[in-house]
Short mmCIF file of C-alpha atoms in Angstrom, two decimals:
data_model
loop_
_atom_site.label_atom_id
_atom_site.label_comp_id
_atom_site.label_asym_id
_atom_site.label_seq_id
_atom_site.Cartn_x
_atom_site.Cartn_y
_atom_site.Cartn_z
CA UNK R 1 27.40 27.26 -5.93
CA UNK R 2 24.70 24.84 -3.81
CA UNK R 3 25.70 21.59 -3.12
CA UNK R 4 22.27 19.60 -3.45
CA UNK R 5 21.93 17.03 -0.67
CA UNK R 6 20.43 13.47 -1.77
CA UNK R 7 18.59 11.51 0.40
CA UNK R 8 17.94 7.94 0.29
CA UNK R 9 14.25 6.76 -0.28
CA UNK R 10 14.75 5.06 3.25
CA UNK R 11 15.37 8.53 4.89
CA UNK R 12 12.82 10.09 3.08
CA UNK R 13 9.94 7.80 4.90
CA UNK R 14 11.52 7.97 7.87
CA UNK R 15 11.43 12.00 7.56
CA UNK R 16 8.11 11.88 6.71
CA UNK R 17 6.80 9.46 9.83
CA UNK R 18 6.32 6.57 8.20
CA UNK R 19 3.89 3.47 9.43
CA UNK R 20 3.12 0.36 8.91
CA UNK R 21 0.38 0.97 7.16
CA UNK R 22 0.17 1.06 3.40
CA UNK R 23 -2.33 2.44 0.43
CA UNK R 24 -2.76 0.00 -2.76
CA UNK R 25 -4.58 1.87 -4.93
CA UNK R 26 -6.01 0.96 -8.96
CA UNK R 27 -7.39 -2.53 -7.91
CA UNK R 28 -9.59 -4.59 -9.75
CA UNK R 29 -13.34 -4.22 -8.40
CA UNK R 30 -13.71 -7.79 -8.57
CA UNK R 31 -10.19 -8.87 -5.89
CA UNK R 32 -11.15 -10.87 -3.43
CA UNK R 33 -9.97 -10.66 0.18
CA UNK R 34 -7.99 -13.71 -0.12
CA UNK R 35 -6.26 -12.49 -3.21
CA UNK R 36 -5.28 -9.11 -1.64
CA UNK R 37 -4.18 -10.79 1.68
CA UNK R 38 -1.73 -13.63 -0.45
CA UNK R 39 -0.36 -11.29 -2.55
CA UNK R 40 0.86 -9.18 0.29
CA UNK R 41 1.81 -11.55 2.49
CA UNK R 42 4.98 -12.47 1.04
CA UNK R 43 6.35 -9.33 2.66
CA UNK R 44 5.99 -10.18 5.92
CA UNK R 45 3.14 -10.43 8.96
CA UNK R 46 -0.45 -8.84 8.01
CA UNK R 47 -1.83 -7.55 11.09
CA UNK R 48 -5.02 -6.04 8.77
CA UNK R 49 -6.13 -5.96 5.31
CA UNK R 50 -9.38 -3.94 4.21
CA UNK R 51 -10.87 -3.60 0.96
CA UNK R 52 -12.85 -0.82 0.48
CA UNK R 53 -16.39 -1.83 -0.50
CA UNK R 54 -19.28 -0.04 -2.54
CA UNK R 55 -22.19 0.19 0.13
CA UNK R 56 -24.95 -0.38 -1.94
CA UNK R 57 -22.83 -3.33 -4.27
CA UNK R 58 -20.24 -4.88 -1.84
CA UNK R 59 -17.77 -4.80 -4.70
CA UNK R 60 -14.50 -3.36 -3.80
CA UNK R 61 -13.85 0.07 -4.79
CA UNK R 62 -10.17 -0.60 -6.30
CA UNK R 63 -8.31 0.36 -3.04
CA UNK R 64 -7.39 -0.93 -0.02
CA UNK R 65 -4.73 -0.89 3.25
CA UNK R 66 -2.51 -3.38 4.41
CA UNK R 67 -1.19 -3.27 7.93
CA UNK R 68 2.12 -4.43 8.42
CA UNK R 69 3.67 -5.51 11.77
CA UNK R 70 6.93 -3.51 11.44
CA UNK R 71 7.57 -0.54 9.05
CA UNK R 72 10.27 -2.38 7.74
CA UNK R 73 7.55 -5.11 6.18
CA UNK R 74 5.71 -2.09 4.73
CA UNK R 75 8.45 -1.03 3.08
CA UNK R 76 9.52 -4.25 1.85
CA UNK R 77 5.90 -4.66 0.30
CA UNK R 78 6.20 -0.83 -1.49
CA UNK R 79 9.56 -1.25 -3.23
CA UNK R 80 7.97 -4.83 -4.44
CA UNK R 81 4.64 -3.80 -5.77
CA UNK R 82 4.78 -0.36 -6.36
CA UNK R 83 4.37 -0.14 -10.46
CA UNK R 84 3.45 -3.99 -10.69
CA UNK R 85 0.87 -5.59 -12.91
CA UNK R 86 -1.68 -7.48 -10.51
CA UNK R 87 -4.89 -9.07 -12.03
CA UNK R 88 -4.42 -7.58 -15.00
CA UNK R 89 -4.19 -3.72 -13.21
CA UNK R 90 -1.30 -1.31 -12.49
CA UNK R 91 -1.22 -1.00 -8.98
CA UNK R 92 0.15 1.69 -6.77
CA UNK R 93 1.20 1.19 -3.36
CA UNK R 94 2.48 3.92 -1.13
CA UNK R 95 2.65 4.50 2.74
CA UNK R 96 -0.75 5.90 4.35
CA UNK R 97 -0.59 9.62 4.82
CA UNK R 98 -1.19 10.58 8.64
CA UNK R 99 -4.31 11.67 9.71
CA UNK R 100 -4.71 15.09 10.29
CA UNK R 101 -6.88 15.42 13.80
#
């Protein structure tokens, strides 16, 4: 019989090269840049935080990326407001997948 191996959630991020970047994703297209900054910021120091704007519109699109100044703050700010209600939307907030190059 296989003994399964768990791992924790911390070890899985670290397996998969986590940053200090993270994905928020199922905004509302009318957050400000203020609003997204604050409610992030409780998690520790923002180095960068981009909404992604409509060209034509300069509404944002319903997702951005927060840049964290240690991993650790990133994954602070996931296990906080992954699955959280914010302005009136589910959210979902995961690390940024690497860029393939």
């Amino acid at each position: 019989m296989l003994a399964l191996r768990t791992a924790t959630p911390q070890k899985l991020l670290l397996r998969r090269g986590f940053s200090s970047e993270i994905f928020v994703s199922r905004l509302s297209h009318y957050i400000t840049d203020e609003e997204f900054r604050g409610a992030f910021s409780p998690f520790g120091t923002i180095k960068e935080a981009r909404l992604i704007r409509d060209g034509k519109t300069q509404r944002p699109k319903g997702f951005g990326f927060i840049a964290y100044a240690s991993e650790a703050e990133a994954q602070k700010a996931i296990k906080a407001m992954d699955g959280r209600i914010f302005g009136g939307r589910l959210i979902f907030v995961e690390p940024t997948k690497p860029s393939s190059e």
